[in-house]
Coordinates of C-alpha atoms and ligand atoms in Angstrom, one line a residue:
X8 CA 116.1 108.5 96.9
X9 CA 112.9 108.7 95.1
X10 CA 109.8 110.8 96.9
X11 CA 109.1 108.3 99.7
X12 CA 105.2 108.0 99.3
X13 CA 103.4 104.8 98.6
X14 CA 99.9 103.2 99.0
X15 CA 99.8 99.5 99.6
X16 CA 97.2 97.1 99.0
X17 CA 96.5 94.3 101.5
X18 CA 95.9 90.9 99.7
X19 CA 95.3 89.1 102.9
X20 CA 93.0 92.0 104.5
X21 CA 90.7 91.8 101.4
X22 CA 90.3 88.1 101.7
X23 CA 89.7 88.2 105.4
X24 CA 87.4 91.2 105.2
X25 CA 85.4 88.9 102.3
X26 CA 84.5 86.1 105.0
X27 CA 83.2 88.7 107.2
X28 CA 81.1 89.6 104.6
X29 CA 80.3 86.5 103.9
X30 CA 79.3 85.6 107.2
X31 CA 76.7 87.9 107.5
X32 CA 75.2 86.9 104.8
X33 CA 75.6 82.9 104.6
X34 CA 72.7 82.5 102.4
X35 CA 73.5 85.0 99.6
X36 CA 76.0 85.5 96.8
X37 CA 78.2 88.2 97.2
X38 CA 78.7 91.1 94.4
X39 CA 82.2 92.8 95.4
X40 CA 81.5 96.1 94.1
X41 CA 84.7 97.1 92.1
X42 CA 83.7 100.7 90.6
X43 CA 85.7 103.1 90.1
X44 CA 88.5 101.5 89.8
X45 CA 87.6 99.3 92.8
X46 CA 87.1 102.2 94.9
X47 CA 90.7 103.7 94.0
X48 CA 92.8 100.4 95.0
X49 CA 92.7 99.2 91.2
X50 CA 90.8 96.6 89.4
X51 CA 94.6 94.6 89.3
X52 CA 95.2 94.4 92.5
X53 CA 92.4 93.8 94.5
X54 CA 91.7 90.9 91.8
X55 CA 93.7 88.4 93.7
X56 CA 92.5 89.2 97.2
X57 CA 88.5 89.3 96.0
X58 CA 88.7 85.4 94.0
X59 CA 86.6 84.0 96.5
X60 CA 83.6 86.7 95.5
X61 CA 80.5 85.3 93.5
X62 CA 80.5 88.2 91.1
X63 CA 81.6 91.7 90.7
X64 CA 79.0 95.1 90.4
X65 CA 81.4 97.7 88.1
X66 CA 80.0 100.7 86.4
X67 CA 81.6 100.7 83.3
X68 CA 82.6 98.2 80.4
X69 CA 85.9 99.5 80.5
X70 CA 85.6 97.6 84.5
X71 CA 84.2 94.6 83.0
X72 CA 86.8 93.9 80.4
X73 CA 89.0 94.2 82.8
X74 CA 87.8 91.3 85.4
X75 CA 87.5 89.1 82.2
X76 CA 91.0 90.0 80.6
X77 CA 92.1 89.2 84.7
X78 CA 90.0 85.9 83.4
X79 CA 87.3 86.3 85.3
X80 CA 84.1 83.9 84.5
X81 CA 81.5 84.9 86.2
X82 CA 78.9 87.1 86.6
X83 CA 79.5 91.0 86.6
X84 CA 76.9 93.5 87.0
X85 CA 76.9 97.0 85.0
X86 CA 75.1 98.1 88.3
X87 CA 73.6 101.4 86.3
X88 CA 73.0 99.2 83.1
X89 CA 74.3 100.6 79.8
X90 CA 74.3 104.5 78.8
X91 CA 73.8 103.8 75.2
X92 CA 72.3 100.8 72.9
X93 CA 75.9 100.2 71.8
X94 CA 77.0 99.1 75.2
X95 CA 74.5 96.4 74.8
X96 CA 76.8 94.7 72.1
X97 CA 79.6 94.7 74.8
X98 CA 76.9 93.2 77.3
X99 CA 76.6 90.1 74.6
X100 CA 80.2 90.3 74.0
X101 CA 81.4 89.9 77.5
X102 CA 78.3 88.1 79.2
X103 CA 77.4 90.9 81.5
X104 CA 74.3 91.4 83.7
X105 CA 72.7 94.6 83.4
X106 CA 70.6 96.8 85.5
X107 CA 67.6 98.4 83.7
X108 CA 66.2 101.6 85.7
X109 CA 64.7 103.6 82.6
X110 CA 62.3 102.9 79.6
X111 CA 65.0 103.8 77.1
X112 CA 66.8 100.9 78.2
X113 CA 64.0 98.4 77.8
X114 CA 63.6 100.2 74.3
X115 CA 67.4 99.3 73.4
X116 CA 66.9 96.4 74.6
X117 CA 63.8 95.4 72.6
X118 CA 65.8 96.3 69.4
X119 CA 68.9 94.6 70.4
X120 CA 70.4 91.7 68.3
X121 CA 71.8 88.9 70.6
X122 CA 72.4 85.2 70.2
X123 CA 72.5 85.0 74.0
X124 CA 69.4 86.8 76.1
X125 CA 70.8 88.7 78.6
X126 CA 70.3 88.6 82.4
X127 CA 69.0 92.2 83.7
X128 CA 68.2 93.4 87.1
X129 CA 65.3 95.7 87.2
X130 CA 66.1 98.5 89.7
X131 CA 62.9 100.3 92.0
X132 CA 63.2 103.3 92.9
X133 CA 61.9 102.7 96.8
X134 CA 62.8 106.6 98.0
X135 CA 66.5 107.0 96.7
X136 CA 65.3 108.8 93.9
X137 CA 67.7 108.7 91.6
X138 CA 67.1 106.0 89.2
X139 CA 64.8 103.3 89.0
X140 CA 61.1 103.0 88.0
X141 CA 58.7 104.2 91.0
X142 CA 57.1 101.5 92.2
X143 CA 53.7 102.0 91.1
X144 CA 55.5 101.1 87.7
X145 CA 57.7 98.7 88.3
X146 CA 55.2 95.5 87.4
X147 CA 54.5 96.9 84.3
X148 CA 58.3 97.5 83.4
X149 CA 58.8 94.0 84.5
X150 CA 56.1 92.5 81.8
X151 CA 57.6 94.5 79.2
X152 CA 61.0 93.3 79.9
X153 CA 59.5 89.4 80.2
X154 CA 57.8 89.7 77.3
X155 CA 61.2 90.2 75.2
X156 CA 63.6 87.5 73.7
X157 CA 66.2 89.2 74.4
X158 CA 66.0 88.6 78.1
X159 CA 66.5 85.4 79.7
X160 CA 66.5 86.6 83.2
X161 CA 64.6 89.3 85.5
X162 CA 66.0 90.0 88.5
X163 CA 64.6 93.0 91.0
X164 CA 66.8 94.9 92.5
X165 CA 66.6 98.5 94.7
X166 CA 69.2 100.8 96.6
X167 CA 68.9 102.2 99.8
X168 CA 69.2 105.8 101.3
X169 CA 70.0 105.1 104.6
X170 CA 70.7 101.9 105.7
X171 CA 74.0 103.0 107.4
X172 CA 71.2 104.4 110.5
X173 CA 69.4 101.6 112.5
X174 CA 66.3 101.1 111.3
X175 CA 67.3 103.2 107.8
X176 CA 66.2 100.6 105.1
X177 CA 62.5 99.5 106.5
X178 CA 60.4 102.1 104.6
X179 CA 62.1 101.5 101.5
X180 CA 62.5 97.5 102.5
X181 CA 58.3 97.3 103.0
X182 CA 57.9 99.8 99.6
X183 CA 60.1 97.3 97.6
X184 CA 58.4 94.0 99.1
X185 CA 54.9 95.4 98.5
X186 CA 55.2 96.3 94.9
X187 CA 57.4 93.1 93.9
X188 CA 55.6 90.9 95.7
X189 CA 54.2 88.7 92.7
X190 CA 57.4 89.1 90.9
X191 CA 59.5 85.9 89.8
X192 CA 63.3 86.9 90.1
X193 CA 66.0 86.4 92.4
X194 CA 66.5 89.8 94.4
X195 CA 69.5 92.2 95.1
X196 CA 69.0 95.1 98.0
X197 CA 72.0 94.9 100.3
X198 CA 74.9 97.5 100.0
X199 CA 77.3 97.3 103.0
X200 CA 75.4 98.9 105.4
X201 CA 72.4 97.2 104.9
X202 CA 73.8 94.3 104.8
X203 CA 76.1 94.7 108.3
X204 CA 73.1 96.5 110.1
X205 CA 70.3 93.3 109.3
X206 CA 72.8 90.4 109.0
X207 CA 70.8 87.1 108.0
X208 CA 67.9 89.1 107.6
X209 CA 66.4 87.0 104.6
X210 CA 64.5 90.1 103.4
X211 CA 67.4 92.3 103.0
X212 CA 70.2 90.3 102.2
X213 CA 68.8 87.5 99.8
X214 CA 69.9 86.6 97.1
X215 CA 73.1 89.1 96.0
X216 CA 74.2 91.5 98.2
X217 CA 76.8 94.2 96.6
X218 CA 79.4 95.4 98.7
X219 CA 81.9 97.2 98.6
X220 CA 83.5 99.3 101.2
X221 CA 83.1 96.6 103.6
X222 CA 85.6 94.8 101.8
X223 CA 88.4 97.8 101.3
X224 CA 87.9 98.2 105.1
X225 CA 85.8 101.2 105.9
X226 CA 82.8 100.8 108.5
X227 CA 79.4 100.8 107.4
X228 CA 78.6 103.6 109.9
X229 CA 81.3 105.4 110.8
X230 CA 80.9 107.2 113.6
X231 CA 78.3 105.2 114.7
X232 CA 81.2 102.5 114.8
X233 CA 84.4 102.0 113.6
X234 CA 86.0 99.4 111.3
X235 CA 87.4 97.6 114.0
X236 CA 84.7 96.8 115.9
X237 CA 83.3 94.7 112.8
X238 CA 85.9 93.3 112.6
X239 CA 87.1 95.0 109.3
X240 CA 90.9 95.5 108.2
X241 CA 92.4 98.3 106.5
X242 CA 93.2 97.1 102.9
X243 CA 94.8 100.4 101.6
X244 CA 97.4 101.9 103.5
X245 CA 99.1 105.4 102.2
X246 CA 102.4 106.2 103.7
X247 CA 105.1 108.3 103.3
X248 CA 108.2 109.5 105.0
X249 CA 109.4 112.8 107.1
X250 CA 111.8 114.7 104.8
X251 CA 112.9 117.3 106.7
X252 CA 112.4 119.2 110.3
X253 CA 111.9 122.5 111.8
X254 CA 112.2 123.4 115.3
X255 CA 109.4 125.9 116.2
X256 CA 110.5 128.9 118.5
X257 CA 106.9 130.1 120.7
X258 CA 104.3 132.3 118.1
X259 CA 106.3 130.4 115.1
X260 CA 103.7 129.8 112.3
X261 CA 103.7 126.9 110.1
X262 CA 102.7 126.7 106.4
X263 CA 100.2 128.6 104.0
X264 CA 98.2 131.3 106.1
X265 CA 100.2 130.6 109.1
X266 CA 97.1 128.8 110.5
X267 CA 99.1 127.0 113.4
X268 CA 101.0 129.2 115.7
X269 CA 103.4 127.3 118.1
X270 CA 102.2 127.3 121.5
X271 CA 105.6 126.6 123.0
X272 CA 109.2 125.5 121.5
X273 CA 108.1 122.1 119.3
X274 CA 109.7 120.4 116.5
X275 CA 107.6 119.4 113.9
X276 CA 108.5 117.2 110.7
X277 CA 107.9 117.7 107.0
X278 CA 106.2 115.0 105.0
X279 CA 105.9 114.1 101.4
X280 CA 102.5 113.8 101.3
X281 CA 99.9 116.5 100.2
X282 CA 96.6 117.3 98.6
X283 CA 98.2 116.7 94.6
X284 CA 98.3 113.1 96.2
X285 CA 94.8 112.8 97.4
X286 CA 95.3 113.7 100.8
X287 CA 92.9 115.6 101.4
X288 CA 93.2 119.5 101.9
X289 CA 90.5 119.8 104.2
X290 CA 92.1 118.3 107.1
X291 CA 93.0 120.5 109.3
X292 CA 95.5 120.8 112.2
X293 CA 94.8 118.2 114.6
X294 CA 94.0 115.4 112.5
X295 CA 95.5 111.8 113.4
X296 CA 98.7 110.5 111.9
X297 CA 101.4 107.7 112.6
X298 CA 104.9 108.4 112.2
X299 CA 106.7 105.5 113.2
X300 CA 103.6 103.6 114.2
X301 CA 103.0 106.4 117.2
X302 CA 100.1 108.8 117.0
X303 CA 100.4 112.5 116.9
X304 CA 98.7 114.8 114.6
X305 CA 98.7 117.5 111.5
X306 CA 99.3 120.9 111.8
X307 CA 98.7 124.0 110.0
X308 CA 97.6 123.7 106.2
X309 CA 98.0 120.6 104.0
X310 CA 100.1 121.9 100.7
X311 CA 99.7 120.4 97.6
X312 CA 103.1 118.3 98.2
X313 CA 103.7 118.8 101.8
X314 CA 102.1 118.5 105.1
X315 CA 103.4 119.0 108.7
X316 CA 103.6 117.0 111.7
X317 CA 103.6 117.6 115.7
X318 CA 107.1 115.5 116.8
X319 CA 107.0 116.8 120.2
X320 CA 104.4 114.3 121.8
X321 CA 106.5 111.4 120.6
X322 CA 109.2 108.9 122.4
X323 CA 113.0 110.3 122.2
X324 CA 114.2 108.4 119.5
X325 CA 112.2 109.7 117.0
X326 CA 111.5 113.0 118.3
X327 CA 115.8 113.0 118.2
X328 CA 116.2 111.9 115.2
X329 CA 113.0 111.7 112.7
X330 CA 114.3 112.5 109.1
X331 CA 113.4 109.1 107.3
X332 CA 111.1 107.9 110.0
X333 CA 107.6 106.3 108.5
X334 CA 104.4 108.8 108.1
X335 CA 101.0 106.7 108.3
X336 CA 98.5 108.7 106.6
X337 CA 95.6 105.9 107.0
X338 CA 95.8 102.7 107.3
X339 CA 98.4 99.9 109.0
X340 CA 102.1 101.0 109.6
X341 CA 104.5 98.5 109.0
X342 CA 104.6 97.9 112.5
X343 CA 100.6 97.2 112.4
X344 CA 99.3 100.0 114.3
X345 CA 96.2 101.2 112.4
X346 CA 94.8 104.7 111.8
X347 CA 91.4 104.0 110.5
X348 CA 90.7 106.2 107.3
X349 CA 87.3 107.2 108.6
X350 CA 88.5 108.9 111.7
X351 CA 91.0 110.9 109.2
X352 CA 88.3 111.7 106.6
X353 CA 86.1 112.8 109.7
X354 CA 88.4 115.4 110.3
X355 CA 88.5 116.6 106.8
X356 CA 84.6 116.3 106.7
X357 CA 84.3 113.6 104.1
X358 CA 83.8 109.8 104.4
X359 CA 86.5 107.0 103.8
X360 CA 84.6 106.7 100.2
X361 CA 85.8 109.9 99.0
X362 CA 89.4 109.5 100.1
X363 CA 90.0 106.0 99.0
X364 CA 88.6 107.1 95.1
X365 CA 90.8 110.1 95.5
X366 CA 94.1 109.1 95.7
X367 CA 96.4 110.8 93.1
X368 CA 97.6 108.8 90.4
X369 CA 100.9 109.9 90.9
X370 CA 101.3 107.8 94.3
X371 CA 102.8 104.2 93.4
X372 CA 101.5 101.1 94.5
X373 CA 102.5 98.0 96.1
X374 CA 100.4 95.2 96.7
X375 CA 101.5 93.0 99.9
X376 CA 100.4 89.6 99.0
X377 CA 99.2 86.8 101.5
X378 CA 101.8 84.8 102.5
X379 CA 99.6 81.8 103.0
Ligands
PLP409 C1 78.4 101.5 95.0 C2 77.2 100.6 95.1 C3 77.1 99.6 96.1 C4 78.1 99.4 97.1 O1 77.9 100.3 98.2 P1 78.8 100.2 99.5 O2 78.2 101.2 100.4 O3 80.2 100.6 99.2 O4 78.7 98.8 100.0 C5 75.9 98.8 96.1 N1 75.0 99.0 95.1 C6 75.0 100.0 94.2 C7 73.9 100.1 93.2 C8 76.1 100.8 94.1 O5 76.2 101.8 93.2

């Protein structure tokens, strides 16, 4: 037997979390935001479960040439623009949009030979502060930009800080409005967050929102709510299997540091899962975890190919007789009982972002296509 671990991509869970987008947002196009490496689940495979997008947002050409080798026709956004005046030629090459958020840009830009003027998306900083003109410059940006042949296009977009709290986007929303008010362009704001926390709000979510983890399945403000309760679906699932058990004597330890000290005579199970595989390290004993589609939780220290599990709150069968049984480390078990990957990268402090972008590249993949 090979080592049991797996991550699975949901085909059908993509498509359905897609209409949810979509119907917040009824008026707008949709940008599925497929950066790094759509957020860990692969350009590939999410490709099939995302057709119904308008567009794609990627950060790198390398992202881009993917989606049209996939043959994709449609728009795709470099959503931080190009990092040198060479990427331009791939822009004219591949028929990209770009995002311009520095003069540099506008100066490649200006001395950029192109059949075809591009399409660029002119990015305020509103209070993110990261990149993006201040708004007291963004006009003038926008004239220089209009006045070029190379640009067919203007579009205005901006990013928010903290539309994942009610209320989080309005200063930023009113800064943006009030210094692109006269502007001709079609507008971009919405991430997730903003987009799930103001649905149908014209000012917020016309005319491209870009979302991504929305789509894979993580809420838009976890712990303020969970995935379920907008109705998204987990798209990436990792499992594994339990390759072994100990039975625990009372004050037994368990792993690296003996961290967990057994309360009372328990048997736990072995799994092949650890943090060389993404899982993250930070976890600690306690944190959620299916085996056989039945919650229990970790104990003492994940290992870089191992982690334990608590067997002794579980129904006979397993408990008995566990070696092969199915670990859920997020997502669906292939019963369908769901351990949301927020609530497991809560307990390791992160956010579902980190964890989906971290998987190890030595975990295979399976992609479960829709059956309709
Ligand atoms: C990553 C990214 C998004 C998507 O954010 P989510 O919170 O995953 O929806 C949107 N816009 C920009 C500019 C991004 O870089």
């Amino acid at each position: 037997m090979t080592r049991p671990i797996k991550a699975f991509v949901d085909t059908k869970a993509l498509k359905d979390n897609l209409s949810c987008v979509r119907q917040k947002s009824s008026q707008s196009q949709i940008l599925s935001v497929v950066k790094a490496n759509a957020y860990g689940h692969g350009i590939e495979r999410v490709f099939e479960g995302l057709r119904g997008t308008d567009g794609f947002g990627v950060l790198e050409v390398c992202e881009a040439q993917t989606l049209r080798d996939l043959g994709f026709r449609g728009p795709i956004v470099l959503l931080e623009g190009v990092f040198d005046s060479r990427e331009l030629e791939d822009c004219s090459r591949l028929q990209l949009w770009h995002t311009v958020h520095c003069n540099e840009q506008i100066d490649w830009l200006s001395r950029h030979k192109t059949h075809k003027p591009h399409r660029v998306f002119l990015k305020m900083n509103s209070g993110m502060n990261r990149l993006g003109f201040k708004p007291e410059q963004f006009k003038s940006a926008w004239s220089r930009l209009n006045a070029l042949p190379q640009i067919e296009e203007i579009s205005l977009m901006t990013h928010f800080s903290d539309a994942d709290q009610e209320g989080g986007a309005l200063a930023q929303l009113n800064t943006f409005k009030h210094h692109s008010q006269d502007l001709i362009g079609e507008r971009s704001l919405a991430n997730s967050s903003a987009l799930f926390l103001n649905p149908q709000d014209p000012d917020i979510t016309q005319d491209w929102v870009r979302v991504g983890i929305a789509l894979y399945g993580g809420s838009v403000n976890h712990p303020s709510q969970r995935a379920s309760q907008w109705s998204l679906q987990p798209v990436m699932s990792l499992r594994s299997k339990i390759i072994a058990t100990q039975d625990l004597k009372t004050g037994d330890s368990v792993g690296y540091g003996s961290t967990f000290t057994a309360p009372k005579a328990m048997r736990v199970g072995i799994v092949a899962c650890g943090y060389a595989d993404g899982y993250p390290r930070s976890a600690e004993s306690g944190t959620p975890i299916l085996v056989n589609g039945q919650l229990t939780q970790t104990i003492g220290r994940v290992s870089m190919d191992m982690l334990c599990v608590d067997l002794s709150t579980l129904e006979e069968d397993v408990r008995m007789n566990p070696l092969g049984s199915e670990v859920t480390l997020w997502g669906s078990s292939q019963t369908g009982a769901i351990l949301e990957i927020d609530t497991v990268a809560q307990h390791a402090k992160t956010l579902a972002y980190e964890l989906m972008c971290g998987l190890a590249n030595r975990v295979p993949f399976e992609v479960i296509a829709d059956s309709n």
